[in-house]
Amino acid sequence: MTAVRLHASVPNDFRATIQQEPSTGIDAPSFSPAPASPNRLNPNEIRITGLGGSSPQWTIFVLLTFLTLIPSLLICMTPFARLLIVFHFLRQALGLQTTPSNQTLVGLSLIMTFFLMQPVGDAIYHDSIVPLQQGKVNAIKALELGLVPMRHFMAPYIREKDAELFLEMAHEPRPRNIDDLSFRVLLPAYILSELKSGFQIGAVLFLPFLVVDMVVASIISSVGMMQLPPVVISTPLKLLLFLMVDGWHLLIGSLMRSFN
């Protein structure tokens, strides 16, 4: 009813003008929807072709997952844990509570870790990432190839006693050599060995500074200066001793050589 009224309300001369207007020969554009193609992908849809696929969505998923695991991998598969433990022991042995700060020690440990792991990173890039980018291997195979250099790096620093502990707990047979250990055993054995090495080095660092503390405490008690805290005298003496022997150079050099 509304359409009829609107049509009736149009003036006759205007209606005649519309009817007499010649055609230009150009058809009006059609906005009819295109037929849906069965192979056409929805732009809002993320399709993963499988573990062996090489779709960009799967690559992004793997990279994002790897980024979330970087802190744990940095601690468990690199020398970072040993270096940070040793630096914290050094700060306690010198009697310094906040100097160097935690950020400084973490940054120093990161720099030393990157320096030590550069050859391993180069091997992972050439053996794993380059074939993956060239499409020669899939993501799973690239991961397996990338773990080979890490295995070669971690294996020499694993104590046999630690490896036997996790082999027994995992109910796995004893391998012929340490290179045949599964990552289920290799990873916890490595981090346990690194913790022990860090504590051993820290204990050795404490010994000379402990001697200084004992000597200063004995001298203060012998002269009757009981109200004077020994830390007031021992801390400058320990710092002077550490600087005289070029302690940072000796410590960093020894730590670097322990990983060669």
GROMACS .gro file of C-alpha atoms in nm:
model
  260
    1MET     CA    1   0.000   0.000   0.000
    2THR     CA    2   0.283   0.243   0.078
    3ALA     CA    3   0.455   0.173  -0.254
    4VAL     CA    4   0.134   0.243  -0.445
    5ARG     CA    5   0.085   0.576  -0.270
    6LEU     CA    6   0.442   0.687  -0.340
    7HIS     CA    7   0.403   0.597  -0.707
    8ALA     CA    8   0.079   0.785  -0.730
    9SER     CA    9   0.228   1.095  -0.568
   10VAL     CA   10   0.492   1.137  -0.841
   11PRO     CA   11   0.395   1.414  -1.088
   12ASN     CA   12   0.292   1.305  -1.436
   13ASP     CA   13   0.547   1.527  -1.614
   14PHE     CA   14   0.835   1.387  -1.407
   15ARG     CA   15   0.714   1.033  -1.475
   16ALA     CA   16   0.704   1.106  -1.846
   17THR     CA   17   1.056   1.247  -1.834
   18ILE     CA   18   1.185   0.929  -1.677
   19GLN     CA   19   1.008   0.713  -1.933
   20GLN     CA   20   1.136   0.922  -2.229
   21GLU     CA   21   1.502   0.941  -2.112
   22PRO     CA   22   1.718   0.761  -2.368
   23SER     CA   23   1.938   0.475  -2.262
   24THR     CA   24   2.313   0.541  -2.260
   25GLY     CA   25   2.400   0.178  -2.330
   26ILE     CA   26   2.590   0.141  -2.002
   27ASP     CA   27   2.445  -0.110  -1.765
   28ALA     CA   28   2.424  -0.031  -1.399
   29PRO     CA   29   2.676  -0.215  -1.186
   30SER     CA   30   2.552  -0.535  -1.037
   31PHE     CA   31   2.624  -0.609  -0.673
   32SER     CA   32   2.510  -0.967  -0.667
   33PRO     CA   33   2.734  -1.179  -0.441
   34ALA     CA   34   2.990  -1.399  -0.612
   35PRO     CA   35   2.933  -1.770  -0.584
   36ALA     CA   36   3.119  -1.924  -0.296
   37SER     CA   37   3.418  -2.127  -0.401
   38PRO     CA   38   3.482  -2.449  -0.213
   39ASN     CA   39   3.858  -2.371  -0.205
   40ARG     CA   40   3.819  -2.012  -0.093
   41LEU     CA   41   3.946  -1.947   0.262
   42ASN     CA   42   3.773  -1.731   0.514
   43PRO     CA   43   4.004  -1.438   0.600
   44ASN     CA   44   3.912  -1.478   0.966
   45GLU     CA   45   3.994  -1.846   0.966
   46ILE     CA   46   4.332  -1.986   1.072
   47ARG     CA   47   4.393  -2.321   0.913
   48ILE     CA   48   4.679  -2.543   1.031
   49THR     CA   49   4.774  -2.811   0.787
   50GLY     CA   50   4.926  -3.039   1.047
   51LEU     CA   51   5.253  -3.090   1.229
   52GLY     CA   52   5.436  -3.150   0.908
   53GLY     CA   53   5.284  -2.849   0.729
   54SER     CA   54   5.467  -2.531   0.651
   55SER     CA   55   5.178  -2.283   0.666
   56PRO     CA   56   5.258  -1.933   0.797
   57GLN     CA   57   5.000  -1.974   1.073
   58TRP     CA   58   5.175  -2.284   1.204
   59THR     CA   59   5.513  -2.110   1.190
   60ILE     CA   60   5.378  -1.815   1.391
   61PHE     CA   61   5.226  -2.053   1.645
   62VAL     CA   62   5.559  -2.234   1.691
   63LEU     CA   63   5.752  -1.908   1.725
   64LEU     CA   64   5.512  -1.766   1.984
   65THR     CA   65   5.531  -2.088   2.184
   66PHE     CA   66   5.910  -2.079   2.167
   67LEU     CA   67   5.917  -1.718   2.289
   68THR     CA   68   5.727  -1.812   2.604
   69LEU     CA   69   5.983  -2.084   2.678
   70ILE     CA   70   6.292  -1.869   2.626
   71PRO     CA   71   6.344  -1.779   2.997
   72SER     CA   72   6.324  -2.142   3.106
   73LEU     CA   73   6.546  -2.258   2.821
   74LEU     CA   74   6.796  -1.985   2.901
   75ILE     CA   75   6.828  -2.108   3.257
   76CYS     CA   76   6.817  -2.483   3.193
   77MET     CA   77   7.019  -2.524   2.873
   78THR     CA   78   7.292  -2.259   2.899
   79PRO     CA   79   7.569  -2.156   3.145
   80PHE     CA   80   7.345  -1.876   3.276
   81ALA     CA   81   7.258  -2.052   3.603
   82ARG     CA   82   7.620  -2.126   3.696
   83LEU     CA   83   7.736  -1.773   3.615
   84LEU     CA   84   7.458  -1.604   3.811
   85ILE     CA   85   7.513  -1.826   4.116
   86VAL     CA   86   7.886  -1.751   4.119
   87PHE     CA   87   7.831  -1.376   4.093
   88HIS     CA   88   7.582  -1.382   4.380
   89PHE     CA   89   7.827  -1.579   4.595
   90LEU     CA   90   8.099  -1.326   4.513
   91ARG     CA   91   7.879  -1.039   4.627
   92GLN     CA   92   7.801  -1.215   4.955
   93ALA     CA   93   8.168  -1.303   5.011
   94LEU     CA   94   8.271  -0.940   4.968
   95GLY     CA   95   8.008  -0.835   5.221
   96LEU     CA   96   7.822  -0.619   4.969
   97GLN     CA   97   7.446  -0.656   4.994
   98THR     CA   98   7.326  -0.448   4.699
   99THR     CA   99   7.640  -0.373   4.495
  100PRO     CA  100   7.654  -0.483   4.219
  101SER     CA  101   7.277  -0.476   4.184
  102ASN     CA  102   7.072  -0.775   4.074
  103GLN     CA  103   7.013  -0.616   3.733
  104THR     CA  104   7.388  -0.574   3.686
  105LEU     CA  105   7.459  -0.936   3.776
  106VAL     CA  106   7.182  -1.065   3.550
  107GLY     CA  107   7.304  -0.847   3.263
  108LEU     CA  108   7.663  -0.964   3.311
  109SER     CA  109   7.548  -1.326   3.318
  110LEU     CA  110   7.346  -1.274   2.999
  111ILE     CA  111   7.641  -1.119   2.816
  112MET     CA  112   7.872  -1.402   2.919
  113THR     CA  113   7.606  -1.656   2.823
  114PHE     CA  114   7.563  -1.505   2.476
  115PHE     CA  115   7.940  -1.506   2.431
  116LEU     CA  116   7.968  -1.872   2.525
  117MET     CA  117   7.663  -1.983   2.327
  118GLN     CA  118   7.746  -1.801   2.002
  119PRO     CA  119   7.908  -2.106   1.836
  120VAL     CA  120   7.611  -2.319   1.939
  121GLY     CA  121   7.369  -2.058   1.805
  122ASP     CA  122   7.553  -2.048   1.472
  123ALA     CA  123   7.532  -2.426   1.445
  124ILE     CA  124   7.159  -2.423   1.522
  125TYR     CA  125   7.099  -2.152   1.262
  126HIS     CA  126   7.284  -2.332   0.982
  127ASP     CA  127   7.164  -2.684   1.066
  128SER     CA  128   6.803  -2.611   1.161
  129ILE     CA  129   6.669  -2.266   1.075
  130VAL     CA  130   6.817  -2.235   0.725
  131PRO     CA  131   6.675  -2.571   0.603
  132LEU     CA  132   6.337  -2.477   0.754
  133GLN     CA  133   6.331  -2.142   0.573
  134GLN     CA  134   6.429  -2.311   0.247
  135GLY     CA  135   6.146  -2.563   0.288
  136LYS     CA  136   6.378  -2.864   0.297
  137VAL     CA  137   6.250  -2.983   0.636
  138ASN     CA  138   5.933  -2.933   0.839
  139ALA     CA  139   5.908  -2.777   1.184
  140ILE     CA  140   5.943  -3.104   1.376
  141LYS     CA  141   6.252  -3.211   1.184
  142ALA     CA  142   6.403  -2.864   1.226
  143LEU     CA  143   6.349  -2.889   1.602
  144GLU     CA  144   6.526  -3.225   1.610
  145LEU     CA  145   6.818  -3.085   1.411
  146GLY     CA  146   6.840  -2.783   1.640
  147LEU     CA  147   6.864  -2.999   1.951
  148VAL     CA  148   7.176  -3.177   1.824
  149PRO     CA  149   7.416  -2.882   1.887
  150MET     CA  150   7.256  -2.825   2.227
  151ARG     CA  151   7.311  -3.190   2.316
  152HIS     CA  152   7.677  -3.166   2.216
  153PHE     CA  153   7.715  -2.857   2.434
  154MET     CA  154   7.546  -2.991   2.746
  155ALA     CA  155   7.676  -3.349   2.742
  156PRO     CA  156   8.037  -3.278   2.855
  157TYR     CA  157   7.920  -3.091   3.168
  158ILE     CA  158   7.686  -3.361   3.298
  159ARG     CA  159   7.810  -3.569   3.587
  160GLU     CA  160   7.764  -3.940   3.553
  161LYS     CA  161   7.611  -3.960   3.900
  162ASP     CA  162   7.340  -3.708   3.808
  163ALA     CA  163   7.265  -3.887   3.481
  164GLU     CA  164   7.230  -4.220   3.663
  165LEU     CA  165   6.988  -4.062   3.911
  166PHE     CA  166   6.744  -3.949   3.643
  167LEU     CA  167   6.791  -4.267   3.440
  168GLU     CA  168   6.679  -4.464   3.743
  169MET     CA  169   6.383  -4.234   3.807
  170ALA     CA  170   6.278  -4.247   3.440
  171HIS     CA  171   6.320  -4.627   3.425
  172GLU     CA  172   6.531  -4.598   3.112
  173PRO     CA  173   6.815  -4.835   3.021
  174ARG     CA  174   7.168  -4.715   3.067
  175PRO     CA  175   7.302  -4.585   2.732
  176ARG     CA  176   7.640  -4.674   2.592
  177ASN     CA  177   7.762  -4.314   2.611
  178ILE     CA  178   7.630  -3.982   2.732
  179ASP     CA  179   7.545  -3.868   2.379
  180ASP     CA  180   7.269  -4.130   2.367
  181LEU     CA  181   7.082  -3.983   2.665
  182SER     CA  182   6.728  -3.873   2.598
  183PHE     CA  183   6.641  -3.508   2.658
  184ARG     CA  184   6.409  -3.622   2.937
  185VAL     CA  185   6.722  -3.725   3.130
  186LEU     CA  186   6.975  -3.488   2.975
  187LEU     CA  187   6.802  -3.163   3.071
  188PRO     CA  188   6.749  -3.221   3.446
  189ALA     CA  189   7.091  -3.384   3.479
  190TYR     CA  190   7.253  -3.080   3.318
  191ILE     CA  191   7.082  -2.823   3.538
  192LEU     CA  192   7.160  -3.027   3.851
  193SER     CA  193   7.526  -3.048   3.750
  194GLU     CA  194   7.534  -2.674   3.683
  195LEU     CA  195   7.389  -2.597   4.025
  196LYS     CA  196   7.653  -2.812   4.192
  197SER     CA  197   7.933  -2.651   3.990
  198GLY     CA  198   7.809  -2.304   4.078
  199PHE     CA  199   7.797  -2.383   4.449
  200GLN     CA  200   8.144  -2.539   4.439
  201ILE     CA  201   8.295  -2.230   4.278
  202GLY     CA  202   8.109  -2.008   4.523
  203ALA     CA  203   8.246  -2.204   4.820
  204VAL     CA  204   8.600  -2.164   4.689
  205LEU     CA  205   8.541  -1.789   4.648
  206PHE     CA  206   8.431  -1.761   5.009
  207LEU     CA  207   8.750  -1.909   5.157
  208PRO     CA  208   8.998  -1.620   5.116
  209PHE     CA  209   8.742  -1.361   5.226
  210LEU     CA  210   8.647  -1.579   5.522
  211VAL     CA  211   9.011  -1.576   5.631
  212VAL     CA  212   9.011  -1.195   5.616
  213ASP     CA  213   8.696  -1.181   5.831
  214MET     CA  214   8.849  -1.416   6.090
  215VAL     CA  215   9.176  -1.223   6.109
  216VAL     CA  216   8.999  -0.889   6.146
  217ALA     CA  217   8.765  -1.027   6.413
  218SER     CA  218   9.061  -1.171   6.608
  219ILE     CA  219   9.253  -0.843   6.596
  220ILE     CA  220   8.953  -0.639   6.707
  221SER     CA  221   8.879  -0.873   6.998
  222SER     CA  222   9.245  -0.881   7.104
  223VAL     CA  223   9.273  -0.502   7.128
  224GLY     CA  224   8.947  -0.477   7.320
  225MET     CA  225   8.745  -0.290   7.056
  226MET     CA  226   8.437  -0.504   7.108
  227GLN     CA  227   8.193  -0.228   7.013
  228LEU     CA  228   8.344  -0.186   6.667
  229PRO     CA  229   8.174  -0.418   6.414
  230PRO     CA  230   8.432  -0.626   6.225
  231VAL     CA  231   8.247  -0.561   5.899
  232VAL     CA  232   8.351  -0.195   5.911
  233ILE     CA  233   8.716  -0.295   5.873
  234SER     CA  234   8.693  -0.628   5.689
  235THR     CA  235   8.482  -0.502   5.398
  236PRO     CA  236   8.734  -0.238   5.280
  237LEU     CA  237   9.016  -0.489   5.322
  238LYS     CA  238   8.832  -0.751   5.115
  239LEU     CA  239   8.759  -0.499   4.842
  240LEU     CA  240   9.124  -0.391   4.840
  241LEU     CA  241   9.238  -0.752   4.817
  242PHE     CA  242   8.994  -0.825   4.535
  243LEU     CA  243   9.113  -0.523   4.336
  244MET     CA  244   9.483  -0.590   4.397
  245VAL     CA  245   9.461  -0.938   4.243
  246ASP     CA  246   9.239  -0.810   3.956
  247GLY     CA  247   8.956  -1.029   4.077
  248TRP     CA  248   8.708  -0.963   3.796
  249HIS     CA  249   8.963  -1.060   3.532
  250LEU     CA  250   9.057  -1.378   3.716
  251LEU     CA  251   8.699  -1.477   3.789
  252ILE     CA  252   8.559  -1.414   3.440
  253GLY     CA  253   8.859  -1.581   3.278
  254SER     CA  254   8.826  -1.889   3.497
  255LEU     CA  255   8.453  -1.917   3.431
  256MET     CA  256   8.502  -1.885   3.055
  257ARG     CA  257   8.774  -2.150   3.054
  258SER     CA  258   8.557  -2.387   3.254
  259PHE     CA  259   8.321  -2.411   2.954
  260ASN     CA  260   8.587  -2.481   2.691
   0.00000   0.00000   0.00000
